[in-house]
Coordinates of C-alpha atoms and ligand atoms in Angstrom, one line a residue:
M18 CA -22.6 20.3 7.4
N19 CA -19.5 18.5 6.0
Y20 CA -22.1 15.8 4.7
L21 CA -24.3 18.6 3.0
R22 CA -21.2 19.9 1.5
D23 CA -20.0 16.8 0.1
L24 CA -23.7 16.0 -1.2
W25 CA -24.0 19.5 -2.7
S26 CA -20.4 19.0 -4.4
S27 CA -21.4 15.8 -5.6
L28 CA -24.8 17.0 -6.9
S29 CA -22.9 19.8 -8.6
E30 CA -21.1 17.3 -11.1
Q31 CA -24.8 16.2 -12.3
T32 CA -26.6 19.5 -12.6
S33 CA -27.0 19.0 -16.1
T34 CA -28.7 15.7 -15.8
T35 CA -30.2 15.8 -12.6
T36 CA -33.8 16.8 -12.6
T37 CA -35.5 18.9 -9.8
P38 CA -36.5 16.6 -6.9
S39 CA -40.0 16.9 -7.4
S40 CA -39.7 15.0 -10.7
S41 CA -40.3 11.7 -8.9
S42 CA -40.6 9.7 -12.1
S43 CA -37.0 10.3 -13.4
S44 CA -34.8 7.6 -13.1
D45 CA -31.9 9.3 -11.7
T46 CA -33.9 10.9 -9.1
S47 CA -36.9 9.4 -7.0
L48 CA -38.8 10.9 -4.1
N49 CA -40.4 8.8 -1.6
N50 CA -43.1 10.3 0.3
N51 CA -43.9 7.9 3.2
S52 CA -47.2 8.6 4.9
T53 CA -47.2 8.9 8.7
G54 CA -49.9 8.6 10.8
S55 CA -53.4 10.0 10.0
S56 CA -52.1 13.5 9.0
G57 CA -50.7 11.9 5.9
S58 CA -48.0 14.4 6.0
P59 CA -44.5 12.9 4.2
A60 CA -41.9 11.9 6.9
G61 CA -39.1 10.8 4.7
V62 CA -37.7 12.4 1.6
L63 CA -35.1 10.3 -0.4
F64 CA -33.1 11.6 -3.2
N65 CA -31.2 8.6 -4.8
N66 CA -28.6 9.4 -7.7
N67 CA -27.3 6.2 -9.2
G68 CA -27.3 4.9 -5.9
N69 CA -24.4 7.3 -4.8
T70 CA -26.0 10.0 -3.3
E71 CA -29.1 10.0 -0.6
L72 CA -30.5 12.9 1.5
I73 CA -32.7 12.0 4.1
L74 CA -34.6 15.5 4.8
A75 CA -36.8 13.8 7.6
T76 CA -37.3 10.4 8.6
G77 CA -38.8 8.6 11.3
S78 CA -41.9 6.1 12.2
S79 CA -44.5 7.5 14.2
S80 CA -46.7 5.6 16.2
S81 CA -50.5 5.9 15.0
G82 CA -51.8 9.1 16.0
G83 CA -48.3 10.6 17.0
G84 CA -49.6 10.7 20.7
G85 CA -46.0 10.0 22.1
S86 CA -43.8 11.9 19.5
S87 CA -41.4 14.4 20.6
G88 CA -42.0 18.3 19.8
L89 CA -39.4 18.2 17.4
S90 CA -40.8 15.0 15.4
R91 CA -44.6 16.6 15.9
L92 CA -43.0 19.6 14.0
I93 CA -41.4 17.5 11.2
F94 CA -44.8 15.3 10.6
S95 CA -46.9 18.4 10.9
L96 CA -45.1 19.7 7.7
S97 CA -47.8 20.7 5.4
E98 CA -47.6 19.9 1.5
T99 CA -47.1 23.4 0.9
G100 CA -44.3 23.5 3.2
L101 CA -42.7 20.7 1.7
T102 CA -43.3 21.9 -2.0
L103 CA -41.5 25.1 -0.6
L104 CA -38.6 23.0 0.9
L105 CA -38.3 21.1 -2.3
T106 CA -38.3 24.3 -4.5
F107 CA -35.8 26.0 -2.3
L108 CA -33.6 22.8 -2.7
S109 CA -34.2 22.7 -6.5
I110 CA -32.7 26.3 -6.8
K111 CA -29.5 25.4 -4.8
Y112 CA -29.1 22.4 -7.3
L113 CA -29.9 24.7 -10.3
F114 CA -27.0 27.2 -9.1
M115 CA -24.6 24.1 -7.5
P116 CA -21.6 25.3 -9.6
L117 CA -21.6 28.5 -8.0
L118 CA -22.5 27.3 -4.8
S119 CA -19.9 24.5 -4.7
N120 CA -17.2 27.0 -5.5
L121 CA -18.2 29.0 -2.8
L122 CA -18.5 26.2 -0.3
N123 CA -14.8 24.9 -1.5
T124 CA -13.2 27.9 -0.3
N125 CA -13.7 26.9 3.3
N126 CA -13.0 23.2 2.5
K127 CA -9.8 21.2 3.9
Q128 CA -9.2 19.9 0.1
T129 CA -8.3 23.8 -1.1
G130 CA -4.7 23.1 0.9
T131 CA -5.5 26.3 2.7
N132 CA -4.9 24.1 6.1
L133 CA -0.8 23.9 4.9
L134 CA 1.3 25.2 7.8
P135 CA 3.0 28.6 7.1
R136 CA 6.3 27.0 7.1
K137 CA 5.2 24.9 4.3
K138 CA 3.6 27.4 2.3
R139 CA 6.5 29.6 2.8
K140 CA 9.0 26.7 1.5
I141 CA 6.8 26.2 -1.6
G142 CA 6.8 29.8 -2.2
E143 CA 10.9 29.9 -2.1
L144 CA 10.5 26.8 -4.7
I145 CA 8.5 28.9 -6.8
H146 CA 10.8 32.0 -6.7
K147 CA 13.3 29.8 -7.4
C148 CA 12.0 28.1 -10.5
L149 CA 10.6 31.4 -11.8
H150 CA 14.3 32.4 -11.8
L151 CA 12.8 35.6 -9.7
E152 CA 15.6 38.2 -8.4
N153 CA 16.1 39.5 -5.2
P154 CA 15.4 36.5 -2.4
R155 CA 13.9 38.3 0.4
K156 CA 15.4 35.8 2.8
D157 CA 13.5 37.1 6.2
D158 CA 10.2 37.7 4.4
D159 CA 7.9 35.1 4.9
S160 CA 4.9 37.0 3.8
Y161 CA 6.5 37.7 0.4
Y162 CA 6.9 33.9 -0.1
I163 CA 3.5 33.1 1.2
S164 CA 2.1 35.3 -1.3
L165 CA 4.0 33.5 -4.0
Y166 CA 2.1 30.4 -2.9
E167 CA -1.1 32.1 -2.9
R168 CA -0.7 33.9 -6.2
Y169 CA 1.0 31.3 -8.5
L170 CA -0.8 28.2 -7.4
N171 CA -4.5 27.6 -8.2
K172 CA -6.9 26.1 -6.2
Y173 CA -6.1 22.6 -7.5
E174 CA -2.4 22.9 -7.3
K175 CA -3.1 23.8 -3.8
I176 CA -5.0 20.7 -3.1
V177 CA -1.8 19.0 -4.7
A178 CA 0.4 20.6 -2.4
D179 CA -0.7 19.1 0.4
F180 CA 0.7 15.8 -0.9
L181 CA 4.2 17.4 -0.8
V182 CA 6.9 16.6 1.4
L183 CA 9.8 18.6 1.5
P184 CA 13.3 17.2 0.9
E185 CA 14.4 18.1 4.4
D186 CA 11.1 16.3 5.9
L187 CA 12.4 13.0 4.3
D188 CA 14.0 11.0 6.6
N189 CA 15.5 7.9 4.2
N190 CA 18.6 7.9 2.6
F191 CA 20.7 5.4 0.8
D192 CA 22.6 4.7 3.8
D193 CA 19.6 3.8 5.5
I194 CA 18.7 1.1 2.7
G195 CA 20.6 -2.0 3.9
G196 CA 22.1 -4.4 0.9
M197 CA 21.0 -4.1 -2.4
D198 CA 24.4 -2.5 -3.6
K199 CA 24.0 -3.2 -7.2
L200 CA 20.6 -2.0 -7.4
K201 CA 21.3 1.1 -5.4
K202 CA 24.3 1.8 -7.7
E203 CA 22.3 1.5 -10.9
I204 CA 19.5 3.8 -9.5
Y205 CA 22.1 6.3 -8.7
E206 CA 23.4 6.3 -12.1
S207 CA 20.2 6.3 -14.5
V208 CA 17.9 8.3 -11.7
C209 CA 20.0 10.3 -9.8
F210 CA 22.6 11.7 -11.6
P211 CA 20.4 12.9 -14.2
L212 CA 18.1 14.6 -11.8
K213 CA 21.1 16.3 -10.0
Y214 CA 22.7 17.3 -13.2
P215 CA 20.3 17.8 -16.2
H216 CA 22.5 20.4 -18.0
I217 CA 24.8 17.1 -18.7
Y218 CA 21.7 15.5 -20.2
E219 CA 20.3 18.6 -22.1
G220 CA 23.4 18.1 -24.8
N221 CA 23.9 21.2 -27.1
S222 CA 20.5 22.7 -27.2
S223 CA 20.7 23.9 -30.5
D224 CA 21.1 20.2 -32.0
S225 CA 17.8 18.5 -31.3
T226 CA 19.2 15.0 -31.9
S227 CA 21.7 15.2 -29.1
I228 CA 18.7 16.0 -26.8
K229 CA 16.8 12.9 -27.8
L230 CA 20.0 10.7 -27.0
R231 CA 20.6 11.9 -23.8
M232 CA 17.2 12.2 -22.4
L233 CA 16.4 12.5 -18.8
P234 CA 14.3 9.7 -17.6
K235 CA 10.9 10.7 -17.2
G236 CA 9.0 7.6 -16.1
V237 CA 10.5 4.8 -13.5
L238 CA 8.9 2.1 -12.1
F239 CA 9.6 0.3 -9.1
Y240 CA 8.1 -3.2 -9.0
G241 CA 8.3 -6.1 -6.5
P242 CA 7.1 -8.3 -3.2
P243 CA 5.9 -5.7 -0.5
G244 CA 8.3 -4.5 2.1
T245 CA 11.5 -4.7 0.0
G246 CA 12.5 -0.9 0.2
K247 CA 10.4 0.4 -3.3
T248 CA 9.1 3.4 -1.2
S249 CA 12.2 3.8 0.9
L250 CA 14.0 4.1 -2.4
A251 CA 12.0 6.5 -4.0
K252 CA 12.3 8.7 -0.6
A253 CA 16.2 8.5 -0.7
I254 CA 16.3 9.6 -4.4
A255 CA 14.4 12.7 -3.6
K256 CA 16.7 13.3 -0.2
E257 CA 19.9 12.3 -2.6
C258 CA 18.8 15.2 -5.2
N259 CA 17.1 17.4 -3.0
C260 CA 14.0 16.9 -4.9
A261 CA 10.8 17.8 -3.8
F262 CA 8.5 14.7 -3.2
L263 CA 5.0 14.5 -4.1
N264 CA 3.5 11.6 -2.4
V265 CA 0.4 10.2 -4.4
K266 CA -1.3 7.6 -2.4
R267 CA -4.2 5.5 -3.8
E268 CA -6.7 7.9 -2.3
F269 CA -5.7 10.7 -4.8
L270 CA -8.5 11.2 -6.7
S271 CA -10.9 9.0 -4.5
D272 CA -12.0 11.9 -2.7
F273 CA -13.0 13.8 -5.8
L274 CA -15.8 14.0 -8.5
Y275 CA -15.2 12.5 -11.8
G276 CA -15.4 15.9 -13.5
E277 CA -12.7 17.1 -11.4
T278 CA -10.1 14.5 -12.5
E279 CA -8.5 16.5 -15.4
K280 CA -8.1 19.7 -13.5
L281 CA -6.8 17.5 -10.7
V282 CA -4.4 15.5 -12.3
G283 CA -3.3 18.6 -14.6
A284 CA -2.5 20.3 -11.4
L285 CA -0.2 17.6 -10.2
F286 CA 1.8 18.0 -13.2
S287 CA 1.9 21.7 -13.4
F288 CA 2.8 21.8 -9.5
A289 CA 5.3 19.8 -9.8
T290 CA 7.0 21.7 -12.6
K291 CA 6.4 25.0 -10.4
V292 CA 8.4 23.6 -7.7
K293 CA 11.0 21.3 -9.5
P294 CA 13.2 19.3 -9.3
C295 CA 10.0 17.3 -7.9
I296 CA 9.6 13.6 -7.9
I297 CA 6.1 12.6 -8.3
F298 CA 5.9 9.2 -6.4
I299 CA 3.0 6.9 -7.1
D300 CA 2.6 4.4 -4.5
E301 CA 0.6 1.5 -5.6
I302 CA 0.0 2.6 -9.3
E303 CA -1.7 -0.3 -10.5
S304 CA -4.7 0.9 -8.3
L305 CA -4.7 4.3 -10.1
L306 CA -4.0 3.0 -13.4
P307 CA -5.3 -0.5 -13.6
S308 CA -5.1 -2.8 -16.8
R309 CA -8.2 -1.7 -19.0
Q310 CA -7.5 -4.7 -20.9
A311 CA -7.6 -7.1 -18.2
S312 CA -11.0 -6.2 -16.4
Y313 CA -13.7 -6.6 -19.0
Q314 CA -15.9 -5.1 -16.6
M315 CA -14.5 -2.0 -16.0
H316 CA -17.1 1.1 -15.7
E317 CA -16.5 3.4 -18.7
V318 CA -16.0 6.2 -16.1
S319 CA -12.9 4.3 -14.7
K320 CA -11.3 3.8 -18.1
A321 CA -12.2 7.7 -19.1
R322 CA -10.5 8.4 -15.9
I323 CA -7.3 6.5 -17.0
S324 CA -7.1 8.0 -20.2
I325 CA -7.3 11.4 -18.8
I326 CA -4.4 10.8 -16.1
L327 CA -2.2 9.2 -19.3
S328 CA -3.2 12.1 -21.6
A329 CA -2.1 14.4 -18.8
W330 CA 1.1 12.4 -18.3
D331 CA 1.8 12.8 -22.2
G332 CA 1.3 16.6 -22.3
F333 CA 3.8 17.4 -19.6
E334 CA 6.3 14.7 -21.0
T335 CA 6.7 16.6 -24.3
T336 CA 7.0 19.8 -23.0
S337 CA 10.5 21.4 -21.7
D338 CA 8.5 22.3 -18.3
G339 CA 8.6 18.6 -17.5
D340 CA 12.5 18.5 -17.2
Q341 CA 13.8 17.5 -13.8
V342 CA 10.2 16.3 -13.1
M343 CA 10.1 12.5 -12.9
V344 CA 7.4 10.1 -12.2
I345 CA 8.0 7.2 -10.0
G346 CA 5.5 4.5 -9.9
A347 CA 5.6 1.6 -7.6
T348 CA 3.8 -1.5 -7.3
N349 CA 3.7 -5.0 -5.9
L350 CA 1.0 -6.1 -8.9
R351 CA 2.9 -4.8 -12.2
S352 CA 0.9 -7.4 -14.3
Q353 CA -2.3 -5.4 -13.2
L354 CA -0.9 -2.1 -14.3
D355 CA -2.6 -0.6 -17.5
T356 CA 0.1 -1.5 -20.7
A357 CA 0.0 2.2 -21.6
A358 CA 0.9 3.2 -18.2
L359 CA 3.8 0.7 -18.4
R360 CA 4.9 2.2 -21.7
R361 CA 5.5 5.5 -19.8
M362 CA 8.0 3.9 -17.0
P363 CA 10.3 2.9 -19.5
L364 CA 13.1 2.4 -16.8
Q365 CA 12.0 -0.5 -14.6
F366 CA 13.9 -1.9 -11.6
K367 CA 12.8 -5.1 -9.9
I368 CA 13.1 -4.7 -6.4
D369 CA 13.0 -8.2 -5.2
A370 CA 13.8 -10.2 -1.8
P371 CA 17.3 -9.2 -0.5
D372 CA 19.6 -12.1 -1.3
R373 CA 21.8 -13.7 1.6
N374 CA 24.5 -10.9 1.4
S375 CA 22.0 -8.0 1.5
R376 CA 20.3 -9.9 4.5
I377 CA 23.0 -9.7 6.5
Q378 CA 23.9 -6.1 5.8
I379 CA 20.1 -5.1 6.6
L380 CA 20.4 -6.8 9.8
K381 CA 23.4 -5.3 10.7
L382 CA 21.8 -2.0 9.7
L383 CA 19.1 -2.5 12.0
L384 CA 21.0 -3.7 14.8
K385 CA 23.8 -1.2 14.6
N386 CA 22.6 0.7 17.9
E387 CA 21.5 -2.6 19.9
R388 CA 23.3 -4.6 22.2
V389 CA 23.7 -7.8 20.3
S390 CA 26.1 -10.6 21.6
P391 CA 29.1 -11.2 19.8
T392 CA 28.1 -14.9 19.7
V393 CA 25.3 -13.9 17.2
S394 CA 26.3 -14.9 13.8
F395 CA 24.8 -12.7 11.3
E396 CA 25.4 -15.2 8.3
K397 CA 23.4 -17.9 10.4
L398 CA 20.8 -15.3 10.9
A399 CA 20.5 -14.6 7.3
D400 CA 20.4 -18.6 6.7
A401 CA 17.4 -18.7 8.7
T402 CA 15.8 -15.5 7.3
Q403 CA 15.5 -16.9 3.6
F404 CA 12.6 -15.1 1.7
F405 CA 12.4 -12.4 4.4
S406 CA 12.0 -8.9 2.9
G407 CA 13.7 -6.0 4.7
S408 CA 10.2 -5.2 6.2
D409 CA 10.2 -8.7 7.7
L410 CA 13.7 -8.3 8.9
T411 CA 12.7 -5.4 10.9
E412 CA 9.8 -7.0 12.3
L413 CA 12.1 -9.8 13.3
C414 CA 14.6 -7.6 15.1
K415 CA 11.8 -5.7 16.9
K416 CA 10.2 -8.8 18.3
A417 CA 13.7 -10.3 19.1
L418 CA 14.0 -7.2 21.3
S419 CA 11.0 -7.4 23.1
F420 CA 12.2 -10.8 25.0
P421 CA 14.8 -9.1 27.2
I422 CA 12.5 -6.2 27.8
K423 CA 9.5 -8.6 28.8
E424 CA 12.0 -10.4 31.1
L425 CA 12.9 -7.1 33.0
I426 CA 9.0 -6.7 32.9
D427 CA 8.3 -10.1 34.6
R428 CA 11.1 -9.4 37.3
E429 CA 9.6 -5.9 38.3
I430 CA 6.3 -7.8 38.7
K431 CA 7.8 -11.0 40.6
S432 CA 10.4 -9.1 42.8
K433 CA 8.7 -5.7 43.1
T434 CA 12.1 -4.1 42.4
S435 CA 12.8 -0.9 40.5
M436 CA 14.1 -1.2 36.9
A437 CA 15.3 2.3 36.9
N438 CA 18.9 1.7 36.7
I439 CA 18.8 -1.8 34.7
M440 CA 19.1 -2.1 31.1
P441 CA 17.9 -5.1 29.3
R442 CA 20.2 -8.0 28.5
E443 CA 22.1 -8.6 25.3
L444 CA 20.4 -10.2 22.4
M445 CA 21.0 -13.5 22.0
F446 CA 20.4 -15.9 18.8
D447 CA 17.6 -17.8 20.5
D448 CA 15.9 -14.5 20.6
F449 CA 16.0 -14.3 16.7
M450 CA 14.9 -17.9 16.7
K451 CA 11.8 -17.3 18.9
A452 CA 11.1 -14.3 17.1
R453 CA 11.3 -16.2 13.9
Q454 CA 8.0 -18.2 15.1
F455 CA 6.3 -14.9 14.6
V456 CA 7.4 -13.3 11.6
N457 CA 6.4 -14.6 8.2
P458 CA 8.5 -14.3 5.2
S459 CA 6.6 -12.2 2.3
C460 CA 8.7 -13.0 -0.4
L461 CA 8.1 -17.0 -0.6
E462 CA 5.7 -17.0 -3.2
E463 CA 7.5 -16.8 -6.7
F464 CA 7.0 -13.2 -7.8
E465 CA 5.3 -12.7 -11.1
I466 CA 7.3 -12.8 -14.3
P467 CA 7.8 -9.4 -15.8
M468 CA 5.8 -9.3 -19.4
D469 CA 8.5 -7.2 -21.2
T470 CA 11.8 -8.2 -19.8
D471 CA 13.9 -6.6 -22.6
R472 CA 12.5 -3.2 -20.7
I473 CA 14.0 -4.2 -17.3
I474 CA 17.7 -2.9 -16.8
V475 CA 18.2 -4.3 -13.2
D476 CA 16.9 -8.0 -12.5
Ligands
LIG509 N1 16.8 -2.7 2.5 C1 16.4 -2.2 3.4 N2 17.1 -2.0 4.7 C2 16.5 -1.4 5.4 N3 15.1 -1.3 5.8 C3 14.1 -1.7 5.1 C4 14.8 -2.4 3.7 N4 13.6 -2.4 2.8 C5 12.6 -2.4 3.5 N5 13.1 -2.1 4.6 C6 12.1 -1.6 5.9 O1 10.8 -1.9 5.9 C7 9.8 -1.0 5.5 C8 9.0 -1.2 4.4 O2 9.7 -0.6 3.3 P1 9.2 0.2 2.0 O3 9.7 1.1 1.4 O4 7.9 0.9 2.5 O5 8.7 -1.2 1.2 P2 7.8 -1.4 -0.2 O6 7.5 0.1 -0.6 O7 8.5 -1.8 -0.8 O8 6.5 -1.7 0.4 C9 10.5 0.3 5.8 O9 10.3 0.7 7.4 C10 11.9 0.2 5.6 O10 12.7 1.0 6.6
LIG510 MG1 5.5 1.0 -0.5

């Protein structure tokens, strides 16, 4: 049923161009009638739309004469030409009424955001209440807040609501990110402070020049090797500023049809303004906005999609509704980002592999609740982990911790004694050195050189 629903949705987009299934000569739609057996009845019907959509109504090979077929296949094979025509006519009607039908089907679709938990709906309702400056907060009235969610969000904004993480549900904060002190300070000053205290940046509202000079940053890019803490930092900002966090992943838009892009991207920004302060975090932003200059073979549809996203972004940037809404992009492949997208993120931070001092701090942080022998030198560990990202160091510690546990497992198996009251021994330097053989550093390769270094404030 879901398959059919998706198919119908996809066909709804092409209602204007798709011919009825019976027009087999169309280049978009083809109809294959495979004669089967002696009856000559069609066994398979295939609609192929630009290679994207296929519907096989009835398939099957029949032995000649069909003597061994099951009752069901005999029923299918015995469909007369008239029956088939009727079926095709029925489907044609559906295709003609696809926009309407698609809307009806979508009301039950999981993508409409109706599967959100009531707690989350209520929370979103509370944010809407605050943003609209409505009076009389009704603290205990769940249904009031849920009704705000239902009434003030359109269908597409409810889809976007699925990507929302509430600040209280975020588990990262700045203290959980080891090292990178200079970078964290820069981020706090240029991103967190304006988000927390927008009034300081608004200046004198009657004087437009002062607003321009003290503009709130609206586009920020984190770029650098994988596992260096870009996502963690974006979440920490949202937590610190008590911001709603819209976690847009690369799948965003991929489940949707081209015709829905505009509405969905528009909804991304309009939803953010309804629950602000809000961070729109776009992970792997180069996959959503790849360079149009670099890929000559990019399909026109993909180029058009990029333009739609960029113009929606512009639209939101120029309205005052966009205050306290910030887009943070993250990428490992900055050079693959569209240059127009890069321009929309003038504040750029290179999140590089942690230096020696940061590695010491990260290791201490990761191991703060573990039993580590006092003989373990964190300085030596840092020396042995050059080019390790924060994520690599996490893996290293996990692997090192597995050795004392493995010893207990072996002991239990060999001596058949219970380990109920026994704890693993302390971690030794050797555990880390053994673990080192299992974890490869991610930041070995020289990271790509930025193209327009003048825009980068932290390096
Ligand atoms: N500086 C750091 N301190 C502590 N943990 C870190 C640090 N950098 C990365 N990590 C850990 O590595 C993992 C991946 O980090 P993430 O923020 O997703 O990296 P990125 O987004 O750059 O790929 C997370 O579990 C995170 O806790
Ligand atoms: Mg990430």
